[in-house]
Amino acid sequence: MANHHQKPHAIMIPYPYQGHITPFVYLAIKLASHGFTITFVNTHYIHSKISNSQSRENCQINKDDLFARARESGLDIRYATVNDGFPLGFDRSLNHDQFVEGLLHVFSAHFDELVADLVKSDPPVTCLIADTFYVWPAMIAEKYNLVYVSFWTEPALVFNLYYHMELLKKNGHFACQDNRKDTIDYIPGVEAIEPRDLMSYLQATDIWTVVHRVIYKAFTDIKKADIIICNTVQELEFDTLSALNKNQPTYAIGPIFPSGITKAPFSISLWSESDCSQWLNNKPNSSVLYVSFGSYAHTSKEDLLEIAHGLQLSGVNFIWVLRPDIVSSDETDFLPVGYEESIKDRGLIVPWCRQIEVISHPATGGFLTHCGWNSTLESIWCGIPLICFPLLTDQFTNRKLVVNDWKIGINLCDKERVTHEEVAEKVSHFMCGDSTQVLRKAVKEVRKTLENALGQDGSSEKNFYQFMEDIKVNVRKRAGLSNGHASPLYQNGNGLIH
């Protein structure tokens, strides 16, 4: 039986992609620094990728325990790994659908087995903080009498649209043979949104892919969560968060960064990171465009060739992160012959890098991005305006926030297909034109909102403390119920601090 004075002990499990792992790690560190015991769970494969990405010369982590250094600093973070159902050598990127089928149907059994061991820990496990995209947390939490916290690592707007999928379907904007193309103005907490700004899965005609089935199940499971936390800022999405709070306690506790974002406690990258600092040191301030399409999204070889040609024509200095698996095939040689030689004086191409170090460097003046949520928040924090080239999932909706709502970026292409002429024109104007100063000023204003939210009396900090208190209230309530007594404590479900 959990003693009222015992430390709360939370199991944390991110979805096995870089964009989800990063905020989970930082949240684990923040909770542990406020007295929580954390058991952080990665899959064997993710653990192997992170361990292997560490250079021998600069090994920042214990390869068996990613949080060993955190514990040395006094934080009670334990570490565990679990089988995701596939051998380590299985290519999860190339065989995406097969992998996600495994996460949907098989993975929960492996995780259940691990939780059965972890609940015997000292102090006892009392809470499960799971990624919203998992389809089984409510079942596991109920089985082991754990408080169920769902962690949403994307904007609240995206969460809200998924939450109201049935409303979109009922009104003919989703899951119809011919989806309506007019403005959507009936989602609670969303003033208006165009169909083109919905997530790619809500724009799709095939609505029974494996990812759709994950989304349907996950957003059924979420209705059973005790608490929902979002990696966003209350002031940036106030109406959306207020609407969500009418259904379930929902806390905006972002942006979830380490203290001193440019000096993370250890590397959690799935790929070896190139050091671009020497190259950047030789470039004038604000002269370099950073180009990256994130850790997960794929694009076509045709689009990459147009972007490559456009960057070359623009005359702008650039660093381009090109993952080996960026084109969803076995092909890794997708640039024109002699391209790197032709741009060597002003262009640097790397397979992966320390993104925060690049965008916080004085030489960097802009970011051509897929609009992943972590990249968007990091860019705002570093005061860097964005050129948006969304590829899939939430990135189209994130672009709406960046371009239409906050006005801190522009679209890369206004036509259906990207062309090298438009890339050259947009990049050149973005980096050198008069509008750049307007964008920079707007980014600084949004950055102030983030800073204020994380301040001592800021909304994210207050929400974070309220969230921790709600966990403790729910733990005591569950302990009382499992004892056969009704709990005298009452959860009011108000996740917003006014």
Short mmCIF file of C-alpha atoms in Angstrom, two decimals:
data_model
loop_
_atom_site.label_atom_id
_atom_site.label_comp_id
_atom_site.label_asym_id
_atom_site.label_seq_id
_atom_site.Cartn_x
_atom_site.Cartn_y
_atom_site.Cartn_z
CA MET A 1 0.00 0.00 0.00
CA ALA A 2 1.37 3.41 -0.96
CA ASN A 3 2.16 5.45 2.12
CA HIS A 4 0.92 9.07 1.90
CA HIS A 5 4.45 10.29 2.66
CA GLN A 6 6.23 8.15 0.07
CA LYS A 7 7.73 9.77 -2.99
CA PRO A 8 5.50 9.50 -6.05
CA HIS A 9 7.00 7.00 -8.50
CA ALA A 10 6.12 7.33 -12.19
CA ILE A 11 6.87 5.00 -15.08
CA MET A 12 7.46 7.08 -18.22
CA ILE A 13 7.34 5.61 -21.73
CA PRO A 14 7.68 7.73 -24.91
CA TYR A 15 6.59 6.69 -28.38
CA PRO A 16 9.74 5.28 -30.04
CA TYR A 17 10.56 8.26 -32.26
CA GLN A 18 13.08 11.04 -31.66
CA GLY A 19 10.49 13.83 -31.53
CA HIS A 20 8.67 12.08 -28.68
CA ILE A 21 11.71 10.83 -26.75
CA THR A 22 13.30 14.29 -26.41
CA PRO A 23 10.50 16.03 -24.42
CA PHE A 24 9.92 12.85 -22.38
CA VAL A 25 13.55 12.86 -21.23
CA TYR A 26 13.41 16.53 -20.25
CA LEU A 27 10.12 16.03 -18.40
CA ALA A 28 11.63 13.06 -16.53
CA ILE A 29 14.52 15.22 -15.37
CA LYS A 30 12.19 18.04 -14.33
CA LEU A 31 9.88 15.72 -12.34
CA ALA A 32 12.85 14.03 -10.67
CA SER A 33 14.27 17.42 -9.71
CA HIS A 34 10.95 18.06 -7.90
CA GLY A 35 11.15 14.91 -5.80
CA PHE A 36 9.60 12.27 -8.04
CA THR A 37 11.11 8.84 -8.52
CA ILE A 38 11.07 8.10 -12.25
CA THR A 39 11.53 4.82 -14.09
CA PHE A 40 12.17 5.76 -17.70
CA VAL A 41 11.46 3.06 -20.28
CA ASN A 42 12.93 2.87 -23.78
CA THR A 43 12.64 0.04 -26.28
CA HIS A 44 15.74 -2.13 -26.76
CA TYR A 45 16.04 -0.72 -30.28
CA ILE A 46 15.88 2.94 -29.23
CA HIS A 47 18.37 2.28 -26.44
CA SER A 48 20.72 0.63 -28.95
CA LYS A 49 20.40 3.56 -31.39
CA ILE A 50 21.15 6.18 -28.72
CA SER A 51 24.08 4.17 -27.32
CA ASN A 52 25.60 3.57 -30.75
CA SER A 53 25.25 7.23 -31.73
CA GLN A 54 27.71 8.31 -29.01
CA SER A 55 31.19 8.95 -30.39
CA ARG A 56 34.02 7.09 -28.69
CA GLU A 57 35.96 10.32 -28.22
CA ASN A 58 33.03 12.08 -26.56
CA CYS A 59 30.95 9.42 -24.84
CA GLN A 60 28.61 11.45 -22.68
CA ILE A 61 26.55 8.57 -21.33
CA ASN A 62 26.82 5.19 -19.68
CA LYS A 63 25.85 2.96 -22.59
CA ASP A 64 23.87 0.61 -20.33
CA ASP A 65 22.06 3.34 -18.40
CA LEU A 66 21.27 6.66 -20.08
CA PHE A 67 20.43 8.30 -16.74
CA ALA A 68 23.52 7.26 -14.76
CA ARG A 69 24.84 10.84 -14.72
CA ALA A 70 21.45 12.20 -13.69
CA ARG A 71 21.52 9.87 -10.66
CA GLU A 72 25.06 10.96 -9.82
CA SER A 73 23.67 14.50 -9.58
CA GLY A 74 21.10 13.31 -7.00
CA LEU A 75 18.06 12.63 -9.21
CA ASP A 76 16.17 9.37 -8.64
CA ILE A 77 15.76 8.30 -12.27
CA ARG A 78 15.93 4.58 -12.95
CA TYR A 79 16.20 3.15 -16.44
CA ALA A 80 14.65 0.10 -18.09
CA THR A 81 14.34 -1.24 -21.61
CA VAL A 82 11.65 -3.38 -23.21
CA ASN A 83 11.37 -5.43 -26.39
CA ASP A 84 9.21 -3.80 -29.08
CA GLY A 85 8.53 -7.19 -30.70
CA PHE A 86 11.09 -6.91 -33.52
CA PRO A 87 14.78 -7.92 -33.77
CA LEU A 88 17.35 -5.11 -33.50
CA GLY A 89 18.35 -5.52 -37.16
CA PHE A 90 14.80 -4.96 -38.45
CA ASP A 91 14.58 -1.69 -40.43
CA ARG A 92 11.74 0.16 -38.71
CA SER A 93 11.93 3.13 -41.08
CA LEU A 94 11.80 1.14 -44.31
CA ASN A 95 9.12 -1.21 -42.91
CA HIS A 96 7.11 1.49 -41.17
CA ASP A 97 3.63 -0.04 -41.45
CA GLN A 98 4.75 -3.46 -40.26
CA PHE A 99 6.49 -1.86 -37.29
CA VAL A 100 3.43 0.19 -36.31
CA GLU A 101 1.24 -2.94 -36.57
CA GLY A 102 3.56 -4.46 -33.96
CA LEU A 103 3.19 -1.41 -31.71
CA LEU A 104 -0.57 -1.66 -32.10
CA HIS A 105 -1.01 -5.36 -31.39
CA VAL A 106 2.10 -6.86 -29.74
CA PHE A 107 4.01 -4.22 -27.79
CA SER A 108 1.58 -3.91 -24.87
CA ALA A 109 2.25 -7.53 -23.81
CA HIS A 110 5.98 -6.83 -23.51
CA PHE A 111 5.37 -3.61 -21.61
CA ASP A 112 2.82 -5.29 -19.30
CA GLU A 113 5.44 -7.87 -18.36
CA LEU A 114 7.90 -5.10 -17.50
CA VAL A 115 5.35 -3.15 -15.43
CA ALA A 116 4.54 -6.32 -13.45
CA ASP A 117 8.18 -6.31 -12.28
CA LEU A 118 8.38 -2.53 -11.76
CA VAL A 119 5.36 -2.35 -9.46
CA LYS A 120 7.44 -4.22 -6.86
CA SER A 121 9.90 -1.28 -6.74
CA ASP A 122 10.71 0.77 -3.67
CA PRO A 123 9.02 3.23 -3.53
CA PRO A 124 6.05 1.51 -5.21
CA VAL A 125 5.10 2.66 -8.70
CA THR A 126 1.99 4.84 -8.45
CA CYS A 127 1.73 6.55 -11.84
CA LEU A 128 2.04 5.81 -15.57
CA ILE A 129 3.02 8.71 -17.85
CA ALA A 130 2.57 7.37 -21.38
CA ASP A 131 2.67 8.91 -24.82
CA THR A 132 -0.82 9.70 -26.07
CA PHE A 133 -0.23 7.68 -29.25
CA TYR A 134 -0.11 4.41 -27.32
CA VAL A 135 -3.40 2.51 -27.41
CA TRP A 136 -3.15 0.58 -24.12
CA PRO A 137 -2.20 2.88 -21.16
CA ALA A 138 -5.70 2.87 -19.61
CA MET A 139 -5.69 -0.94 -19.53
CA ILE A 140 -2.21 -1.13 -17.93
CA ALA A 141 -3.00 1.65 -15.44
CA GLU A 142 -6.24 -0.01 -14.36
CA LYS A 143 -4.59 -3.44 -14.03
CA TYR A 144 -1.89 -2.13 -11.67
CA ASN A 145 -3.98 0.62 -9.99
CA LEU A 146 -1.81 3.42 -11.40
CA VAL A 147 -2.71 7.05 -12.06
CA TYR A 148 -2.81 7.44 -15.85
CA VAL A 149 -1.19 10.59 -17.28
CA SER A 150 -1.26 11.03 -21.06
CA PHE A 151 1.61 13.15 -22.40
CA TRP A 152 0.86 14.93 -25.70
CA THR A 153 4.11 16.11 -27.32
CA GLU A 154 2.49 18.25 -30.05
CA PRO A 155 0.36 21.44 -30.01
CA ALA A 156 -2.98 21.42 -28.20
CA LEU A 157 -4.66 22.39 -31.49
CA VAL A 158 -3.59 19.09 -33.06
CA PHE A 159 -4.78 17.16 -30.00
CA ASN A 160 -8.13 18.96 -30.10
CA LEU A 161 -8.72 18.15 -33.77
CA TYR A 162 -8.04 14.45 -33.19
CA TYR A 163 -10.19 14.59 -30.06
CA HIS A 164 -13.10 15.79 -32.21
CA MET A 165 -12.63 13.45 -35.18
CA GLU A 166 -16.24 12.30 -34.88
CA LEU A 167 -17.41 15.91 -35.20
CA LEU A 168 -15.33 16.34 -38.36
CA LYS A 169 -16.79 13.10 -39.71
CA LYS A 170 -20.36 14.08 -38.83
CA ASN A 171 -19.94 17.41 -40.65
CA GLY A 172 -18.38 15.83 -43.74
CA HIS A 173 -14.84 17.20 -43.40
CA PHE A 174 -13.27 13.80 -42.67
CA ALA A 175 -13.88 10.16 -43.64
CA CYS A 176 -16.29 11.01 -46.45
CA GLN A 177 -16.00 10.02 -50.11
CA ASP A 178 -15.73 13.68 -51.02
CA ASN A 179 -14.61 15.70 -47.98
CA ARG A 180 -15.96 19.23 -47.70
CA LYS A 181 -13.45 21.94 -48.60
CA ASP A 182 -15.06 24.89 -46.78
CA THR A 183 -13.83 26.43 -43.52
CA ILE A 184 -14.24 24.36 -40.35
CA ASP A 185 -15.76 26.56 -37.64
CA TYR A 186 -17.52 24.16 -35.26
CA ILE A 187 -14.65 22.56 -33.26
CA PRO A 188 -14.78 23.70 -29.59
CA GLY A 189 -11.90 26.05 -28.88
CA VAL A 190 -10.97 26.52 -32.56
CA GLU A 191 -12.22 29.73 -34.14
CA ALA A 192 -11.70 28.51 -37.71
CA ILE A 193 -9.38 26.23 -39.65
CA GLU A 194 -9.12 25.37 -43.34
CA PRO A 195 -9.18 21.70 -44.40
CA ARG A 196 -5.69 22.10 -45.94
CA ASP A 197 -4.40 22.90 -42.43
CA LEU A 198 -5.66 19.67 -40.89
CA MET A 199 -3.13 16.95 -40.07
CA SER A 200 -2.32 14.77 -43.08
CA TYR A 201 -4.20 11.80 -41.59
CA LEU A 202 -7.40 13.86 -41.43
CA GLN A 203 -6.94 14.95 -45.06
CA ALA A 204 -6.35 11.40 -46.33
CA THR A 205 -8.78 9.46 -48.50
CA ASP A 206 -7.60 6.06 -47.18
CA ILE A 207 -8.74 6.27 -43.57
CA TRP A 208 -7.97 2.67 -42.52
CA THR A 209 -4.18 2.69 -42.65
CA VAL A 210 -2.37 1.31 -39.62
CA VAL A 211 -1.63 4.85 -38.40
CA HIS A 212 -5.33 5.77 -38.64
CA ARG A 213 -6.19 2.70 -36.58
CA VAL A 214 -3.62 3.77 -33.96
CA ILE A 215 -5.12 7.28 -33.83
CA TYR A 216 -8.69 5.96 -33.46
CA LYS A 217 -7.73 3.62 -30.62
CA ALA A 218 -5.41 6.14 -28.90
CA PHE A 219 -8.10 8.82 -28.84
CA THR A 220 -10.58 6.35 -27.40
CA ASP A 221 -8.07 5.43 -24.70
CA ILE A 222 -7.34 9.07 -23.89
CA LYS A 223 -10.88 9.57 -22.60
CA LYS A 224 -9.91 7.37 -19.62
CA ALA A 225 -6.80 9.42 -18.67
CA ASP A 226 -6.76 10.99 -15.20
CA ILE A 227 -4.62 13.89 -16.45
CA ILE A 228 -3.47 15.16 -19.87
CA ILE A 229 -0.30 17.24 -20.22
CA CYS A 230 0.71 19.14 -23.36
CA ASN A 231 4.09 20.42 -24.50
CA THR A 232 2.68 23.84 -25.30
CA VAL A 233 2.09 27.25 -23.72
CA GLN A 234 -1.26 28.33 -22.33
CA GLU A 235 -1.09 31.88 -23.71
CA LEU A 236 -0.42 30.61 -27.26
CA GLU A 237 -3.39 28.20 -27.30
CA PHE A 238 -5.69 29.52 -24.59
CA ASP A 239 -9.08 28.89 -26.25
CA THR A 240 -8.16 25.36 -27.31
CA LEU A 241 -6.89 24.43 -23.85
CA SER A 242 -9.93 25.97 -22.16
CA ALA A 243 -12.21 23.84 -24.37
CA LEU A 244 -10.24 20.66 -23.63
CA ASN A 245 -10.40 21.36 -19.91
CA LYS A 246 -14.17 21.11 -19.99
CA ASN A 247 -13.72 17.42 -20.82
CA GLN A 248 -10.63 16.38 -18.83
CA PRO A 249 -7.91 18.03 -16.70
CA THR A 250 -5.43 19.32 -19.30
CA TYR A 251 -2.23 21.18 -18.45
CA ALA A 252 0.01 23.21 -20.76
CA ILE A 253 3.47 22.75 -19.22
CA GLY A 254 5.73 23.59 -22.17
CA PRO A 255 8.04 24.25 -23.71
CA ILE A 256 9.72 21.30 -21.99
CA PHE A 257 13.38 22.19 -22.31
CA PRO A 258 16.33 21.44 -20.05
CA SER A 259 17.52 24.38 -17.98
CA GLY A 260 19.98 26.08 -20.32
CA ILE A 261 18.64 24.54 -23.52
CA THR A 262 21.93 24.77 -25.43
CA LYS A 263 23.62 22.59 -22.80
CA ALA A 264 21.49 19.44 -22.57
CA PRO A 265 22.49 17.02 -19.78
CA PHE A 266 23.43 14.31 -22.26
CA SER A 267 22.87 13.40 -25.89
CA ILE A 268 19.64 11.57 -26.64
CA SER A 269 20.11 11.58 -30.41
CA LEU A 270 19.38 8.43 -32.40
CA TRP A 271 22.13 9.37 -34.88
CA SER A 272 25.76 10.42 -34.60
CA GLU A 273 25.88 14.22 -34.55
CA SER A 274 28.24 16.21 -36.76
CA ASP A 275 29.85 19.25 -35.14
CA CYS A 276 29.13 22.25 -37.38
CA SER A 277 30.53 24.93 -35.04
CA GLN A 278 33.87 25.46 -36.83
CA TRP A 279 32.12 25.91 -40.18
CA LEU A 280 29.62 28.34 -38.64
CA ASN A 281 32.35 30.33 -36.89
CA ASN A 282 33.65 31.39 -40.30
CA LYS A 283 30.32 32.81 -41.50
CA PRO A 284 28.87 36.31 -40.91
CA ASN A 285 26.10 36.76 -38.34
CA SER A 286 22.60 35.75 -39.49
CA SER A 287 23.90 34.64 -42.90
CA VAL A 288 23.30 30.88 -42.70
CA LEU A 289 20.04 29.06 -43.46
CA TYR A 290 19.68 25.84 -41.48
CA VAL A 291 17.77 23.16 -43.42
CA SER A 292 16.39 20.05 -41.74
CA PHE A 293 13.32 17.90 -42.25
CA GLY A 294 13.52 16.20 -38.88
CA SER A 295 14.10 12.71 -37.60
CA TYR A 296 11.17 10.84 -39.08
CA ALA A 297 9.48 12.34 -42.15
CA HIS A 298 10.29 11.17 -45.67
CA THR A 299 10.19 13.13 -48.89
CA SER A 300 10.57 12.32 -52.57
CA LYS A 301 13.80 12.37 -54.52
CA GLU A 302 12.15 14.83 -56.96
CA ASP A 303 11.42 17.36 -54.20
CA LEU A 304 14.94 16.99 -52.79
CA LEU A 305 16.46 17.70 -56.20
CA GLU A 306 14.31 20.84 -56.60
CA ILE A 307 15.31 22.05 -53.11
CA ALA A 308 18.97 21.28 -53.78
CA HIS A 309 18.89 23.22 -57.05
CA GLY A 310 16.99 26.09 -55.40
CA LEU A 311 19.47 26.37 -52.51
CA GLN A 312 22.30 26.45 -55.03
CA LEU A 313 20.62 29.22 -57.06
CA SER A 314 19.74 31.32 -53.98
CA GLY A 315 23.34 32.30 -53.28
CA VAL A 316 22.70 31.86 -49.52
CA ASN A 317 24.98 30.06 -47.06
CA PHE A 318 23.34 26.91 -45.70
CA ILE A 319 23.73 23.80 -43.54
CA TRP A 320 21.56 20.96 -44.78
CA VAL A 321 20.79 17.91 -42.64
CA LEU A 322 20.14 14.99 -45.01
CA ARG A 323 19.33 11.77 -43.17
CA PRO A 324 20.38 8.64 -45.07
CA ASP A 325 16.74 7.44 -44.92
CA ILE A 326 15.12 10.77 -45.92
CA VAL A 327 13.91 9.16 -49.17
CA SER A 328 11.75 6.16 -48.25
CA SER A 329 13.72 3.56 -50.19
CA ASP A 330 17.07 1.78 -50.16
CA GLU A 331 18.51 4.64 -52.24
CA THR A 332 20.90 6.89 -50.31
CA ASP A 333 22.61 8.70 -53.20
CA PHE A 334 19.95 11.22 -54.15
CA LEU A 335 21.83 14.47 -54.85
CA PRO A 336 23.06 15.44 -58.33
CA VAL A 337 26.57 14.27 -59.24
CA GLY A 338 29.12 16.86 -58.10
CA TYR A 339 26.58 18.82 -56.03
CA GLU A 340 28.59 18.99 -52.80
CA GLU A 341 31.65 20.14 -54.71
CA SER A 342 29.62 22.88 -56.43
CA ILE A 343 28.37 24.36 -53.12
CA LYS A 344 31.40 23.64 -50.89
CA ASP A 345 32.27 27.29 -50.18
CA ARG A 346 28.84 28.18 -48.85
CA GLY A 347 27.01 24.89 -48.19
CA LEU A 348 27.60 22.11 -45.68
CA ILE A 349 25.70 18.80 -45.92
CA VAL A 350 25.64 16.48 -42.88
CA PRO A 351 23.60 13.36 -42.03
CA TRP A 352 22.67 14.72 -38.58
CA CYS A 353 23.86 17.44 -36.21
CA ARG A 354 23.35 19.12 -32.84
CA GLN A 355 20.38 21.19 -33.93
CA ILE A 356 20.19 23.44 -30.88
CA GLU A 357 23.88 24.36 -31.24
CA VAL A 358 23.35 25.25 -34.90
CA ILE A 359 20.20 27.37 -34.51
CA SER A 360 21.55 29.15 -31.42
CA HIS A 361 24.80 30.10 -33.23
CA PRO A 362 25.05 33.80 -34.19
CA ALA A 363 25.74 32.86 -37.82
CA THR A 364 22.35 31.19 -38.23
CA GLY A 365 19.60 33.47 -39.50
CA GLY A 366 16.78 31.18 -40.60
CA PHE A 367 15.45 27.63 -40.51
CA LEU A 368 13.92 25.78 -43.49
CA THR A 369 11.91 23.17 -41.59
CA HIS A 370 9.33 20.40 -41.90
CA CYS A 371 7.53 22.12 -38.97
CA GLY A 372 8.01 19.36 -36.43
CA TRP A 373 6.84 20.65 -33.05
CA ASN A 374 10.19 20.32 -31.23
CA SER A 375 11.96 22.13 -34.08
CA THR A 376 9.33 24.87 -34.01
CA LEU A 377 9.66 25.46 -30.25
CA GLU A 378 13.46 25.34 -30.38
CA SER A 379 13.55 27.82 -33.26
CA ILE A 380 11.26 30.23 -31.40
CA TRP A 381 13.45 29.93 -28.30
CA CYS A 382 16.53 30.80 -30.36
CA GLY A 383 14.76 33.70 -32.11
CA ILE A 384 14.98 32.14 -35.58
CA PRO A 385 12.20 32.68 -38.17
CA LEU A 386 11.00 29.72 -40.23
CA ILE A 387 10.45 28.69 -43.85
CA CYS A 388 7.82 25.95 -43.70
CA PHE A 389 7.84 22.78 -45.78
CA PRO A 390 5.50 20.37 -43.96
CA LEU A 391 5.61 16.74 -45.06
CA LEU A 392 3.08 14.80 -42.99
CA THR A 393 1.03 14.38 -39.79
CA ASP A 394 0.87 17.45 -37.46
CA GLN A 395 3.30 19.48 -39.57
CA PHE A 396 0.56 21.04 -41.74
CA THR A 397 -1.31 22.23 -38.64
CA ASN A 398 1.92 23.47 -37.04
CA ARG A 399 2.56 25.50 -40.20
CA LYS A 400 -0.84 27.19 -39.73
CA LEU A 401 0.23 28.27 -36.23
CA VAL A 402 3.62 29.51 -37.47
CA VAL A 403 2.53 31.30 -40.64
CA ASN A 404 -1.11 32.35 -40.06
CA ASP A 405 -1.47 32.74 -36.29
CA TRP A 406 1.91 33.82 -34.94
CA LYS A 407 3.33 35.22 -38.22
CA ILE A 408 6.87 34.03 -37.50
CA GLY A 409 7.45 32.22 -40.78
CA ILE A 410 6.55 31.84 -44.47
CA ASN A 411 5.58 28.95 -46.76
CA LEU A 412 8.34 27.48 -48.92
CA CYS A 413 5.97 26.77 -51.78
CA ASP A 414 2.56 28.23 -52.54
CA LYS A 415 1.93 25.86 -55.46
CA GLU A 416 1.13 22.16 -55.33
CA ARG A 417 4.70 21.07 -56.18
CA VAL A 418 7.95 22.58 -55.02
CA THR A 419 10.10 24.09 -57.81
CA HIS A 420 13.73 25.19 -57.72
CA GLU A 421 12.75 28.66 -59.00
CA GLU A 422 10.38 29.23 -56.09
CA VAL A 423 12.86 27.79 -53.56
CA ALA A 424 15.60 30.13 -54.79
CA GLU A 425 13.32 33.17 -54.72
CA LYS A 426 11.81 32.42 -51.29
CA VAL A 427 15.14 31.56 -49.63
CA SER A 428 16.92 34.63 -51.05
CA HIS A 429 14.11 36.98 -50.03
CA PHE A 430 13.72 35.32 -46.63
CA MET A 431 17.40 35.66 -45.73
CA CYS A 432 18.08 39.05 -47.31
CA GLY A 433 14.77 40.87 -47.85
CA ASP A 434 13.10 43.61 -45.79
CA SER A 435 10.42 41.25 -44.45
CA THR A 436 13.08 39.33 -42.50
CA GLN A 437 13.19 42.02 -39.82
CA VAL A 438 9.41 41.85 -39.39
CA LEU A 439 9.63 38.07 -38.91
CA ARG A 440 12.52 38.40 -36.44
CA LYS A 441 10.57 40.92 -34.38
CA ALA A 442 7.53 38.61 -34.32
CA VAL A 443 9.66 35.62 -33.22
CA LYS A 444 11.11 37.69 -30.36
CA GLU A 445 7.57 38.47 -29.15
CA VAL A 446 6.58 34.80 -29.17
CA ARG A 447 9.86 33.92 -27.47
CA LYS A 448 8.93 36.37 -24.67
CA THR A 449 5.64 34.47 -24.23
CA LEU A 450 7.60 31.22 -23.82
CA GLU A 451 10.03 32.84 -21.38
CA ASN A 452 7.23 34.33 -19.29
CA ALA A 453 5.39 30.98 -19.18
CA LEU A 454 8.50 29.29 -17.78
CA GLY A 455 9.17 32.06 -15.23
CA GLN A 456 8.54 31.59 -11.53
CA ASP A 457 4.98 32.94 -11.77
CA GLY A 458 4.44 31.86 -15.37
CA SER A 459 1.52 29.76 -16.57
CA SER A 460 3.60 26.69 -17.49
CA GLU A 461 5.36 26.70 -14.13
CA LYS A 462 2.11 27.10 -12.21
CA ASN A 463 0.48 24.40 -14.32
CA PHE A 464 3.43 22.10 -13.73
CA TYR A 465 3.07 22.42 -9.94
CA GLN A 466 -0.69 21.91 -10.20
CA PHE A 467 -0.10 18.85 -12.39
CA MET A 468 2.26 17.34 -9.79
CA GLU A 469 -0.26 18.03 -7.06
CA ASP A 470 -3.02 16.39 -9.10
CA ILE A 471 -0.90 13.26 -9.46
CA LYS A 472 -0.53 13.11 -5.67
CA VAL A 473 -4.27 13.68 -5.15
CA ASN A 474 -5.12 10.91 -7.61
CA VAL A 475 -2.57 8.55 -6.03
CA ARG A 476 -4.15 9.07 -2.59
CA LYS A 477 -7.62 8.66 -4.07
CA ARG A 478 -6.65 5.34 -5.68
CA ALA A 479 -4.97 4.18 -2.48
CA GLY A 480 -8.17 4.94 -0.57
CA LEU A 481 -10.32 3.09 -3.08
CA SER A 482 -8.06 0.04 -3.14
CA ASN A 483 -8.34 -0.01 0.66
CA GLY A 484 -12.07 -0.27 0.29
CA HIS A 485 -12.66 3.31 1.47
CA ALA A 486 -14.03 6.17 -0.54
CA SER A 487 -11.49 8.96 -0.89
CA PRO A 488 -12.35 12.23 0.85
CA LEU A 489 -10.32 14.12 -1.76
CA TYR A 490 -12.02 15.64 -4.76
CA GLN A 491 -10.44 16.29 -8.15
CA ASN A 492 -12.05 19.36 -9.70
CA GLY A 493 -10.53 18.82 -13.14
CA ASN A 494 -9.52 22.43 -13.67
CA GLY A 495 -6.14 22.28 -15.34
CA LEU A 496 -5.94 25.96 -16.22
CA ILE A 497 -4.51 28.44 -13.75
CA HIS A 498 -6.22 31.84 -13.91
#
